[in-house]
Structures are given as structure tokens and as C-alpha cells.
GROMACS .gro file of C-alpha atoms in nm:
model
  207
    1UNK     CA    1   0.000   0.000   0.000
    2UNK     CA    2   0.161   0.324  -0.118
    3UNK     CA    3  -0.030   0.651  -0.122
    4UNK     CA    4   0.086   0.906  -0.379
    5UNK     CA    5  -0.101   1.236  -0.328
    6UNK     CA    6  -0.219   1.414  -0.646
    7UNK     CA    7  -0.003   1.674  -0.815
    8UNK     CA    8   0.307   1.581  -0.623
    9UNK     CA    9   0.647   1.688  -0.747
   10UNK     CA   10   0.981   1.623  -0.588
   11UNK     CA   11   1.232   1.893  -0.668
   12UNK     CA   12   1.589   1.772  -0.655
   13UNK     CA   13   1.926   1.938  -0.654
   14UNK     CA   14   2.214   1.702  -0.700
   15UNK     CA   15   1.988   1.411  -0.611
   16UNK     CA   16   1.891   1.559  -0.273
   17UNK     CA   17   1.525   1.639  -0.211
   18UNK     CA   18   1.474   2.016  -0.203
   19UNK     CA   19   1.098   2.044  -0.151
   20UNK     CA   20   0.770   1.860  -0.186
   21UNK     CA   21   0.471   2.029  -0.345
   22UNK     CA   22   0.150   1.849  -0.255
   23UNK     CA   23  -0.200   1.897  -0.386
   24UNK     CA   24  -0.266   2.267  -0.435
   25UNK     CA   25   0.099   2.365  -0.423
   26UNK     CA   26   0.148   2.357  -0.047
   27UNK     CA   27   0.517   2.340   0.026
   28UNK     CA   28   0.642   2.089   0.279
   29UNK     CA   29   0.985   2.150   0.426
   30UNK     CA   30   1.256   1.915   0.309
   31UNK     CA   31   1.634   1.914   0.316
   32UNK     CA   32   1.773   2.141   0.049
   33UNK     CA   33   2.105   2.099  -0.121
   34UNK     CA   34   2.329   2.404  -0.133
   35UNK     CA   35   2.689   2.482  -0.208
   36UNK     CA   36   2.752   2.501   0.165
   37UNK     CA   37   2.585   2.168   0.246
   38UNK     CA   38   2.758   1.998  -0.046
   39UNK     CA   39   3.091   2.126   0.080
   40UNK     CA   40   3.009   2.005   0.431
   41UNK     CA   41   2.933   1.656   0.303
   42UNK     CA   42   3.258   1.652   0.106
   43UNK     CA   43   3.459   1.766   0.406
   44UNK     CA   44   3.278   1.558   0.669
   45UNK     CA   45   3.497   1.320   0.870
   46UNK     CA   46   3.545   0.986   0.702
   47UNK     CA   47   3.281   0.742   0.819
   48UNK     CA   48   3.010   1.001   0.891
   49UNK     CA   49   2.797   0.883   0.600
   50UNK     CA   50   2.843   0.519   0.697
   51UNK     CA   51   2.730   0.600   1.052
   52UNK     CA   52   2.424   0.802   0.951
   53UNK     CA   53   2.296   0.594   0.659
   54UNK     CA   54   2.167   0.311   0.886
   55UNK     CA   55   1.962   0.568   1.081
   56UNK     CA   56   1.786   0.682   0.764
   57UNK     CA   57   1.745   0.326   0.635
   58UNK     CA   58   1.602   0.193   0.961
   59UNK     CA   59   1.372   0.493   0.996
   60UNK     CA   60   1.234   0.415   0.650
   61UNK     CA   61   1.193   0.048   0.741
   62UNK     CA   62   1.004   0.148   1.053
   63UNK     CA   63   0.778   0.372   0.845
   64UNK     CA   64   0.694   0.080   0.617
   65UNK     CA   65   0.524  -0.085   0.915
   66UNK     CA   66   0.287   0.213   0.938
   67UNK     CA   67   0.102   0.080   0.634
   68UNK     CA   68   0.042  -0.248   0.815
   69UNK     CA   69  -0.060  -0.080   1.141
   70UNK     CA   70  -0.301   0.142   0.949
   71UNK     CA   71  -0.454  -0.162   0.779
   72UNK     CA   72  -0.479  -0.350   1.108
   73UNK     CA   73  -0.664  -0.062   1.276
   74UNK     CA   74  -0.880   0.055   0.986
   75UNK     CA   75  -1.249   0.006   1.047
   76UNK     CA   76  -1.200  -0.134   1.395
   77UNK     CA   77  -1.246   0.187   1.593
   78UNK     CA   78  -0.895   0.153   1.732
   79UNK     CA   79  -0.742   0.502   1.751
   80UNK     CA   80  -0.421   0.588   1.572
   81UNK     CA   81  -0.297   0.762   1.885
   82UNK     CA   82  -0.213   0.500   2.147
   83UNK     CA   83  -0.043   0.674   2.441
   84UNK     CA   84  -0.003   0.355   2.646
   85UNK     CA   85   0.171   0.167   2.362
   86UNK     CA   86   0.382   0.474   2.277
   87UNK     CA   87   0.503   0.501   2.637
   88UNK     CA   88   0.593   0.132   2.639
   89UNK     CA   89   0.807   0.189   2.329
   90UNK     CA   90   0.977   0.495   2.477
   91UNK     CA   91   1.048   0.318   2.808
   92UNK     CA   92   1.190   0.017   2.625
   93UNK     CA   93   1.422   0.218   2.398
   94UNK     CA   94   1.544   0.425   2.694
   95UNK     CA   95   1.645   0.103   2.872
   96UNK     CA   96   1.809  -0.034   2.557
   97UNK     CA   97   1.996   0.292   2.503
   98UNK     CA   98   2.145   0.277   2.851
   99UNK     CA   99   2.254  -0.082   2.788
  100UNK     CA  100   2.436  -0.005   2.461
  101UNK     CA  101   2.590   0.327   2.559
  102UNK     CA  102   2.354   0.565   2.381
  103UNK     CA  103   2.209   0.874   2.549
  104UNK     CA  104   1.864   0.764   2.677
  105UNK     CA  105   1.719   1.117   2.661
  106UNK     CA  106   1.836   1.171   2.303
  107UNK     CA  107   1.712   0.825   2.205
  108UNK     CA  108   1.367   0.900   2.347
  109UNK     CA  109   1.355   1.229   2.152
  110UNK     CA  110   1.443   1.043   1.832
  111UNK     CA  111   1.176   0.781   1.892
  112UNK     CA  112   0.910   1.040   1.967
  113UNK     CA  113   0.971   1.167   1.616
  114UNK     CA  114   0.967   0.812   1.480
  115UNK     CA  115   0.628   0.753   1.640
  116UNK     CA  116   0.483   1.080   1.513
  117UNK     CA  117   0.609   1.005   1.162
  118UNK     CA  118   0.444   0.663   1.174
  119UNK     CA  119   0.115   0.832   1.262
  120UNK     CA  120   0.154   1.075   0.971
  121UNK     CA  121   0.142   0.773   0.737
  122UNK     CA  122  -0.144   0.606   0.922
  123UNK     CA  123  -0.363   0.917   0.918
  124UNK     CA  124  -0.300   0.979   0.548
  125UNK     CA  125  -0.388   0.620   0.458
  126UNK     CA  126  -0.706   0.626   0.665
  127UNK     CA  127  -0.812   0.949   0.492
  128UNK     CA  128  -0.742   0.790   0.154
  129UNK     CA  129  -0.941   0.478   0.235
  130UNK     CA  130  -1.232   0.682   0.374
  131UNK     CA  131  -1.243   0.883   0.053
  132UNK     CA  132  -1.204   0.576  -0.171
  133UNK     CA  133  -1.335   0.264   0.004
  134UNK     CA  134  -1.242   0.048  -0.296
  135UNK     CA  135  -0.875   0.119  -0.221
  136UNK     CA  136  -0.903   0.002   0.141
  137UNK     CA  137  -0.716  -0.317   0.238
  138UNK     CA  138  -0.917  -0.636   0.213
  139UNK     CA  139  -0.710  -0.825   0.473
  140UNK     CA  140  -0.631  -0.719   0.827
  141UNK     CA  141  -0.269  -0.778   0.937
  142UNK     CA  142  -0.204  -0.931   1.278
  143UNK     CA  143  -0.113  -0.626   1.488
  144UNK     CA  144   0.076  -0.842   1.738
  145UNK     CA  145   0.309  -0.967   1.464
  146UNK     CA  146   0.349  -0.617   1.321
  147UNK     CA  147   0.445  -0.482   1.662
  148UNK     CA  148   0.699  -0.761   1.703
  149UNK     CA  149   0.861  -0.642   1.378
  150UNK     CA  150   0.852  -0.283   1.500
  151UNK     CA  151   1.024  -0.390   1.822
  152UNK     CA  152   1.294  -0.565   1.620
  153UNK     CA  153   1.358  -0.254   1.414
  154UNK     CA  154   1.353  -0.042   1.729
  155UNK     CA  155   1.636  -0.249   1.876
  156UNK     CA  156   1.843  -0.214   1.561
  157UNK     CA  157   1.778   0.159   1.552
  158UNK     CA  158   1.885   0.205   1.914
  159UNK     CA  159   2.212   0.028   1.840
  160UNK     CA  160   2.260   0.238   1.527
  161UNK     CA  161   2.201   0.556   1.729
  162UNK     CA  162   2.471   0.451   1.974
  163UNK     CA  163   2.714   0.367   1.693
  164UNK     CA  164   2.646   0.697   1.517
  165UNK     CA  165   2.704   0.924   1.818
  166UNK     CA  166   3.020   1.088   1.671
  167UNK     CA  167   2.845   1.168   1.343
  168UNK     CA  168   2.516   1.270   1.507
  169UNK     CA  169   2.688   1.526   1.729
  170UNK     CA  170   2.920   1.668   1.464
  171UNK     CA  171   2.863   2.000   1.281
  172UNK     CA  172   2.839   1.799   0.958
  173UNK     CA  173   2.541   1.592   1.070
  174UNK     CA  174   2.258   1.784   0.903
  175UNK     CA  175   2.432   1.802   0.566
  176UNK     CA  176   2.530   1.435   0.568
  177UNK     CA  177   2.184   1.331   0.690
  178UNK     CA  178   2.032   1.518   0.396
  179UNK     CA  179   2.241   1.301   0.167
  180UNK     CA  180   2.155   0.974   0.345
  181UNK     CA  181   1.785   1.063   0.341
  182UNK     CA  182   1.795   1.124  -0.034
  183UNK     CA  183   1.986   0.800  -0.088
  184UNK     CA  184   1.738   0.596   0.118
  185UNK     CA  185   1.444   0.761  -0.059
  186UNK     CA  186   1.594   0.641  -0.388
  187UNK     CA  187   1.698   0.298  -0.256
  188UNK     CA  188   1.358   0.218  -0.110
  189UNK     CA  189   1.158   0.401  -0.380
  190UNK     CA  190   0.963   0.600  -0.126
  191UNK     CA  191   0.655   0.785  -0.246
  192UNK     CA  192   0.578   1.143  -0.144
  193UNK     CA  193   0.390   1.047   0.172
  194UNK     CA  194   0.666   0.823   0.304
  195UNK     CA  195   0.933   1.075   0.205
  196UNK     CA  196   0.759   1.347   0.407
  197UNK     CA  197   0.722   1.104   0.697
  198UNK     CA  198   1.091   1.012   0.676
  199UNK     CA  199   1.183   1.378   0.710
  200UNK     CA  200   0.952   1.399   1.015
  201UNK     CA  201   1.116   1.091   1.163
  202UNK     CA  202   1.463   1.241   1.119
  203UNK     CA  203   1.414   1.570   1.304
  204UNK     CA  204   1.608   1.474   1.616
  205UNK     CA  205   1.873   1.247   1.464
  206UNK     CA  206   2.134   1.525   1.473
  207UNK     CA  207   2.237   1.688   1.797
   0.00000   0.00000   0.00000
């Protein structure tokens, strides 16, 4: 299930997403390539890209589960917002972060963004299916199995956050993350919705 909003254009500069224009021309913020950012990427410490790419890739993998969660909840009355489940995830990743040497507070901030990005996809899909019932899923995924997959990705992402600490806290992080986001968008063939959600998921990765 991949929602592509009407009249979407991705503007690129050097292969890096510059902006997304959705529907009536509403601009959605996206990383923009510039001479300065390109120079930063070129001069970034060796290994920065290798450290940050897994964060973008795993964030995109996590977003792919949003399609399944949306399908599992659609038509059941189950709300997209699930504070109890969200707190369980945040408590779990904070514990895992402490175990692997990542900053628990920073990890929780990152996962708050991951959760919100997941809900961006779910809400958009539910709106699409409400407007076009024929496009709604005909099978309901097992939410327990989907959450088990999310937990697996969460663990990998926590470890990747710990491993990427030098790159995440460097002045080059934003520029390099722009490049890894564009690369992952191309690798995983993300549509406009999932590209926007990936940008939302990445807000706290640097810093």
C-alpha cells in the first residue's frame, strides 16, 4: 500500500530532495542541497555517511510498518494515537539505550519523532481509504506480529544511534543526513507520503 497524493512533485538538486509540493501547491519543508551543504558533506569526517545511513534506512523500514498498522486498525475503531503503547516503546528504547551506551534522553527524543512520523502515514492512509473505500485493504494484518517487527527494528535503531554518536553530534550531521535521506528515498523508492514522513522521523537524529 503506497499513497501518492495528487499533483506531487519532488524537486531535486544534486539528487537531494529540495521540496515537496503536494495537492494545491502547499510546500512541505525538506532538506535542500546548497553549495555550503555539499561542501560540508565533502569535508565531513570519514565514516560520517556510513554511521548516519543506517539511521535513515532503519527509519524508512520502521515507516513501512505504518502501512500495516493502518490496515490492522482501519475500520475497527482503534485510535491511531495509542499513548499507552507509545510510552511502552519509549520506556523500552530508553532502557536499551542505557545498555548499549547511547544517550537515553536523546534516544527517546528520536523515537518520539519516529512515532509521530508513523502516525503521519497512518492518518493519510485512513483518509485515503475513507475517501475511496475500494482502495481500502481487504485483509487485516495481525497487529501483534506487526508490533513484534517494529520492536525488532527499534532495537536495531537504538544500536545504530549509539554507533552513530560521533556523526550525530558533529557539525556535519545535518548536511550528511540530507544526503543519506535522499539515498534511502531512492533505494527504497519512497513515495511522497513516506518521504515526508521520513523527514519527520529524522528531526532529532542530529544533535
